[in-house]
Short mmCIF file of C-alpha atoms in Angstrom, two decimals:
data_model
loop_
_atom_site.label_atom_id
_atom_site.label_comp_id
_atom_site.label_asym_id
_atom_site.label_seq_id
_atom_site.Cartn_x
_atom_site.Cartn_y
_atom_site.Cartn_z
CA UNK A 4 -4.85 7.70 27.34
CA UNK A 5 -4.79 8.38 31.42
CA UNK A 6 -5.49 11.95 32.12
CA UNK A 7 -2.62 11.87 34.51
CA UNK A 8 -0.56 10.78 31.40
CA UNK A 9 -1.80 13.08 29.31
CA UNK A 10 -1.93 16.15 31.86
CA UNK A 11 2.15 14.93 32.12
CA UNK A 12 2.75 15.16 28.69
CA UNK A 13 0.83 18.42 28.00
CA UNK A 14 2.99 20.48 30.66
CA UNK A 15 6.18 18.62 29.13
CA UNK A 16 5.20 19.99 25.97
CA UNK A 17 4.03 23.39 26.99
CA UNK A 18 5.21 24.16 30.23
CA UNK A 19 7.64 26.54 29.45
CA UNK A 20 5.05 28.98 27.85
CA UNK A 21 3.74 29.39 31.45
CA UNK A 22 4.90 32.17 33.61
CA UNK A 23 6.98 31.45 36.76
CA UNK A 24 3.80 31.89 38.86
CA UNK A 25 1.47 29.59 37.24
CA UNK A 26 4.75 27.06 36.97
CA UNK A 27 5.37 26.81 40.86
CA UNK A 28 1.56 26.53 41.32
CA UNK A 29 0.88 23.41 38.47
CA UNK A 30 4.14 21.28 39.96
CA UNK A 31 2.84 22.07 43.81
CA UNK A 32 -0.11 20.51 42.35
CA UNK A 33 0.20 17.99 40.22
CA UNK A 34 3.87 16.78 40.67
CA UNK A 35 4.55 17.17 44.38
CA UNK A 36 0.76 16.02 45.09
CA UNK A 37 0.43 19.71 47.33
CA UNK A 38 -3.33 20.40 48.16
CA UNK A 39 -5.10 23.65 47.69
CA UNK A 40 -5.17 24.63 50.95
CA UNK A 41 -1.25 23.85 51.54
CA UNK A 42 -0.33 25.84 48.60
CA UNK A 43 -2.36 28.53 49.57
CA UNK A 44 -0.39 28.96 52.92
CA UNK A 45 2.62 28.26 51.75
CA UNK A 46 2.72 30.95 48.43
CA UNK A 47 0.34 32.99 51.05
CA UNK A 48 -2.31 33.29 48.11
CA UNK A 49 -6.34 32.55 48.80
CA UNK A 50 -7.18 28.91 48.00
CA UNK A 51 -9.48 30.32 45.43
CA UNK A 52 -6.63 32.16 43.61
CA UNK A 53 -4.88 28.69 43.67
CA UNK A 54 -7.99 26.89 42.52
CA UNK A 55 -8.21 29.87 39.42
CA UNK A 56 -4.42 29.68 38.24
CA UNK A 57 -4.38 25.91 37.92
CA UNK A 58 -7.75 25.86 36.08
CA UNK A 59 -6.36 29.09 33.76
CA UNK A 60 -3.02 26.39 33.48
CA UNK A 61 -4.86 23.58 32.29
CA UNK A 62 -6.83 25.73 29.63
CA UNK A 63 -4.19 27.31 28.15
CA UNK A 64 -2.04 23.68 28.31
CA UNK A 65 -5.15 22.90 26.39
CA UNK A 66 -4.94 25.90 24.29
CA UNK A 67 -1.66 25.19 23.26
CA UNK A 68 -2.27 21.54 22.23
CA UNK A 69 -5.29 22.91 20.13
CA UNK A 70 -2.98 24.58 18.17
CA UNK A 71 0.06 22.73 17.75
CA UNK A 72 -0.43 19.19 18.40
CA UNK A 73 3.00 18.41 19.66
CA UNK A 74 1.69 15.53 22.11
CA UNK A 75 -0.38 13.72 19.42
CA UNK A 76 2.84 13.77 17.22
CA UNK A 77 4.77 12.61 19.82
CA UNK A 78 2.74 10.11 20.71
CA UNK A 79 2.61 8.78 16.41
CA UNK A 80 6.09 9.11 16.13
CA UNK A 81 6.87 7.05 19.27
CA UNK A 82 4.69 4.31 18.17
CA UNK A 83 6.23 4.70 14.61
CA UNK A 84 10.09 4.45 15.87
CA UNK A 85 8.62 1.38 18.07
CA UNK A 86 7.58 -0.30 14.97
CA UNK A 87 10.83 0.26 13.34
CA UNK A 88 12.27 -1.24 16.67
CA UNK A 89 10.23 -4.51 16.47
CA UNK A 90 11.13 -4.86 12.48
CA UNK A 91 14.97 -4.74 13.82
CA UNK A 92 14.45 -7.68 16.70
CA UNK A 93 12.51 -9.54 14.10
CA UNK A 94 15.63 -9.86 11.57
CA UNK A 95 17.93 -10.51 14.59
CA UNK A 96 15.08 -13.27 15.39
CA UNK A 97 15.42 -14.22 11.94
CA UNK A 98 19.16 -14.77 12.10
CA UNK A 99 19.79 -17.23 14.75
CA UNK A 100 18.86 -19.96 12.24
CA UNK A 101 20.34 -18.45 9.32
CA UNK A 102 24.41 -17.76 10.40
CA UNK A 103 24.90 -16.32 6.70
CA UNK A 104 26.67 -12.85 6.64
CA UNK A 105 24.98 -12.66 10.09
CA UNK A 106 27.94 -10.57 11.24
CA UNK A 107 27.61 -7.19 8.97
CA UNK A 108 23.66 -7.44 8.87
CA UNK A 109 23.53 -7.40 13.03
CA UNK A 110 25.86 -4.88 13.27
CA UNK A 111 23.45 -2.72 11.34
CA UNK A 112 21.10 -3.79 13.08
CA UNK A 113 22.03 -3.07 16.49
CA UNK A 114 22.92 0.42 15.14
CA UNK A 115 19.24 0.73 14.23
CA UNK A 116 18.38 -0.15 17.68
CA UNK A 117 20.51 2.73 18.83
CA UNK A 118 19.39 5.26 16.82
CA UNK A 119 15.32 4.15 17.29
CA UNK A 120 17.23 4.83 21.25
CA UNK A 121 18.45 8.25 20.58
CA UNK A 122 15.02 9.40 18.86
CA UNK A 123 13.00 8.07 21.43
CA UNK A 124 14.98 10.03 24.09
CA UNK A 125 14.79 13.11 21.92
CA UNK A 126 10.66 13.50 20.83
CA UNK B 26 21.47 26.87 8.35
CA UNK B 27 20.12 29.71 5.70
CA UNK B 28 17.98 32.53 7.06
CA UNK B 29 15.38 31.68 5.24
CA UNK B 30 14.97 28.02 5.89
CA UNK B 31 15.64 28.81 9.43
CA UNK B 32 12.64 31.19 9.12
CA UNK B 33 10.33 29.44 7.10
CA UNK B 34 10.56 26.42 10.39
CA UNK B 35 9.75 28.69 12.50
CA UNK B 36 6.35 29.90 11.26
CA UNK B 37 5.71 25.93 10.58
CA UNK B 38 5.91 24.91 14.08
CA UNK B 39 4.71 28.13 15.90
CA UNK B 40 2.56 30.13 13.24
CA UNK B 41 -0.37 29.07 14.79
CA UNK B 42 0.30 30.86 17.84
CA UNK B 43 0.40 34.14 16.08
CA UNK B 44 -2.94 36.14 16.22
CA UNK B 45 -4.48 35.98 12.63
CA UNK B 46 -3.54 39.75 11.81
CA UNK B 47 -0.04 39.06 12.68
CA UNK B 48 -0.10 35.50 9.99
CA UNK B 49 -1.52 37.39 7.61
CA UNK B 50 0.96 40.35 7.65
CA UNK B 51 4.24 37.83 7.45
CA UNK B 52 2.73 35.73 4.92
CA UNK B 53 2.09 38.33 2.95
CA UNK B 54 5.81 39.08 3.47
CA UNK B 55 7.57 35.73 3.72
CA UNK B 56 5.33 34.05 1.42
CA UNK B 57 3.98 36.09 -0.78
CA UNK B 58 7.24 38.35 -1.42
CA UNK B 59 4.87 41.33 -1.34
CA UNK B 60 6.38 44.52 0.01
CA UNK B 61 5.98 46.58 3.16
CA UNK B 62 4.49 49.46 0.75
CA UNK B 63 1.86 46.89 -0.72
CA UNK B 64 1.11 45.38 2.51
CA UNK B 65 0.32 48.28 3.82
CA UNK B 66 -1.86 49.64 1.24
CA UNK B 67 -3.82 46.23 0.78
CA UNK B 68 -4.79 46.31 4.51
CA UNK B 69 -4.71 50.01 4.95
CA UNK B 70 -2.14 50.53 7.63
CA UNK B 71 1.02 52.28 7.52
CA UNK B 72 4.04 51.24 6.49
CA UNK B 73 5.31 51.92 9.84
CA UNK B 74 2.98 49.25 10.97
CA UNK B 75 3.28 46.80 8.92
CA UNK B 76 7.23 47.13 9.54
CA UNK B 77 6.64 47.00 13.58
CA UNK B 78 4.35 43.85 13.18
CA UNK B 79 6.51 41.69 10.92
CA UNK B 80 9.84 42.52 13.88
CA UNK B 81 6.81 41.46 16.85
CA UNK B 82 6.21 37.93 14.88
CA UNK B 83 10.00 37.66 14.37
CA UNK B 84 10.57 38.19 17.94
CA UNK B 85 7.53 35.50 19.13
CA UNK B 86 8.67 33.39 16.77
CA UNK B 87 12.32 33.29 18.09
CA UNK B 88 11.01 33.22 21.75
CA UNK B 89 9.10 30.32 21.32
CA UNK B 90 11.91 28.29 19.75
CA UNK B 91 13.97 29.46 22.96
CA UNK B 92 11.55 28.12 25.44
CA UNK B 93 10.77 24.76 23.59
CA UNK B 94 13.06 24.59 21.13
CA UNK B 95 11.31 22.72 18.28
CA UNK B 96 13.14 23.74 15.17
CA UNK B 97 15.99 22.24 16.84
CA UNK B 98 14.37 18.22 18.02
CA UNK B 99 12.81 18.71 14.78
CA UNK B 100 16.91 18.68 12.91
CA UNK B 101 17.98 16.28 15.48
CA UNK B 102 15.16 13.69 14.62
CA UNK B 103 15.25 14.19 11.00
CA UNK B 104 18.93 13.58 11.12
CA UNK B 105 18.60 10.27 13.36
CA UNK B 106 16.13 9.15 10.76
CA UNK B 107 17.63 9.29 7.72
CA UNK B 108 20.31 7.80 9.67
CA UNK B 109 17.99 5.14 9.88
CA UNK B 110 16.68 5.02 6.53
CA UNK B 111 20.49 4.46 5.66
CA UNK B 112 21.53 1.48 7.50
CA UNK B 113 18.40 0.23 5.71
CA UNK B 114 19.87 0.34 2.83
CA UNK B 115 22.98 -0.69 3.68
CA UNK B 116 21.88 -3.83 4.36
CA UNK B 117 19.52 -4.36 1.14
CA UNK B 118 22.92 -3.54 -0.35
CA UNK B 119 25.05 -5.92 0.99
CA UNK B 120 21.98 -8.86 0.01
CA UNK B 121 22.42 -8.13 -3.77
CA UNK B 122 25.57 -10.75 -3.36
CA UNK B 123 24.31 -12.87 -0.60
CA UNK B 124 20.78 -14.52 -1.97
CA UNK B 125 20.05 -16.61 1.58
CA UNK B 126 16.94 -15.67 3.33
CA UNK B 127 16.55 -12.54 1.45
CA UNK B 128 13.26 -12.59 1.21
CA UNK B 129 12.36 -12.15 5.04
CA UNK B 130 14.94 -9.59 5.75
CA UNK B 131 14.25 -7.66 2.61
CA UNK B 132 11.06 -7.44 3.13
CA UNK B 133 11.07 -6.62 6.78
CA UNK B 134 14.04 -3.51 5.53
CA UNK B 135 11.32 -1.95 3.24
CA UNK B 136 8.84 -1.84 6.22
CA UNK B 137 11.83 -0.29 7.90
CA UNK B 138 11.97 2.24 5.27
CA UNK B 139 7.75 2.59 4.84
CA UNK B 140 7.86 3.87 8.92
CA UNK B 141 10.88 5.97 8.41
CA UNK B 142 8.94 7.83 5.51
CA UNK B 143 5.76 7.97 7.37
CA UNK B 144 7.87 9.67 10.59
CA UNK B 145 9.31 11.99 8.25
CA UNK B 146 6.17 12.88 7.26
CA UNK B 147 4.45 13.39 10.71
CA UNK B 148 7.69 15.23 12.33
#
């Protein structure tokens, strides 16, 4: 996994459990791509004090994963609900020989598709 | 949702972010059924104490599932699942009368069912 992908998906997960501070600080950063120096004049902080908050961020982002794991289930159940995804295209594959009560089975089908859709935007 | 179930969610997804004093009071409670008297003499605080801990965890507990709300995906997904595991059988169903190309689709419906089990399991 990227570190940009996972550093994403870490302050998903856990962002809220930052205070407002640290928050405004971590999205300068990493999301609008701010430098130190630029955040330091514009939140009139030392660049050091910048440099300490995002590296006291990232630790307890860390911290947090440590404990509870939420991006490495995320990241198994997304794969899971992908699978079940691919199983669903494969009967639909499997039907366009076979036109035999195509009708009900595809409309299951395609109602499997949706839900896999709805978890996925969910996790 | 009961009280109790509702509780018992909570400490699984955010127990681990209680310090190990405070698990170890409200499992003594909420697990163990012991009382506030015998939880206090067993670790030799006051009742008083133990009483003002177990309301602290409740409180953390609660805040967390405000600020990332958990508990909640957690219902939602489970739901969307099952939902899943379902149409599954639906359609196994509706093959007990139709024997053509069975064996592909029922077979790719039980995989269906193994990856709904195993994100049950992981969620």
């Amino acid at each position: 996994m990227s570190n940009i992908f996972k550093k994403t998906l870490l302050y998903d997960f856990y962002g809220e459990l930052l205070t407002k501070h640290q928050k405004e600080i971590y999205e300068l950063y990493h999301l609008n791509d701010f430098s130190l120096g630029e955040i330091s004049e514009q939140l009139k902080i030392s660049r050091q004090g910048v440099h300490d908050t995002l590296k006291r961020c990232e630790k307890q982002l860390e911290n947090y994963e440590n404990k509870l794991q939420l991006v490495d289930k995320f990241l198994i159940n997304k794969q899971n609900v992908e699978k079940i995804y691919n199983y669903a295209s494969e009967i639909l594959d499997s039907f366009n020989e076979d036109k035999q009560s195509q009708e009900i089975v595809a409309n299951r089908i395609v109602s499997i598709q949706e839900t896999c859709n709805r978890i996925l935007e969910d996790l």
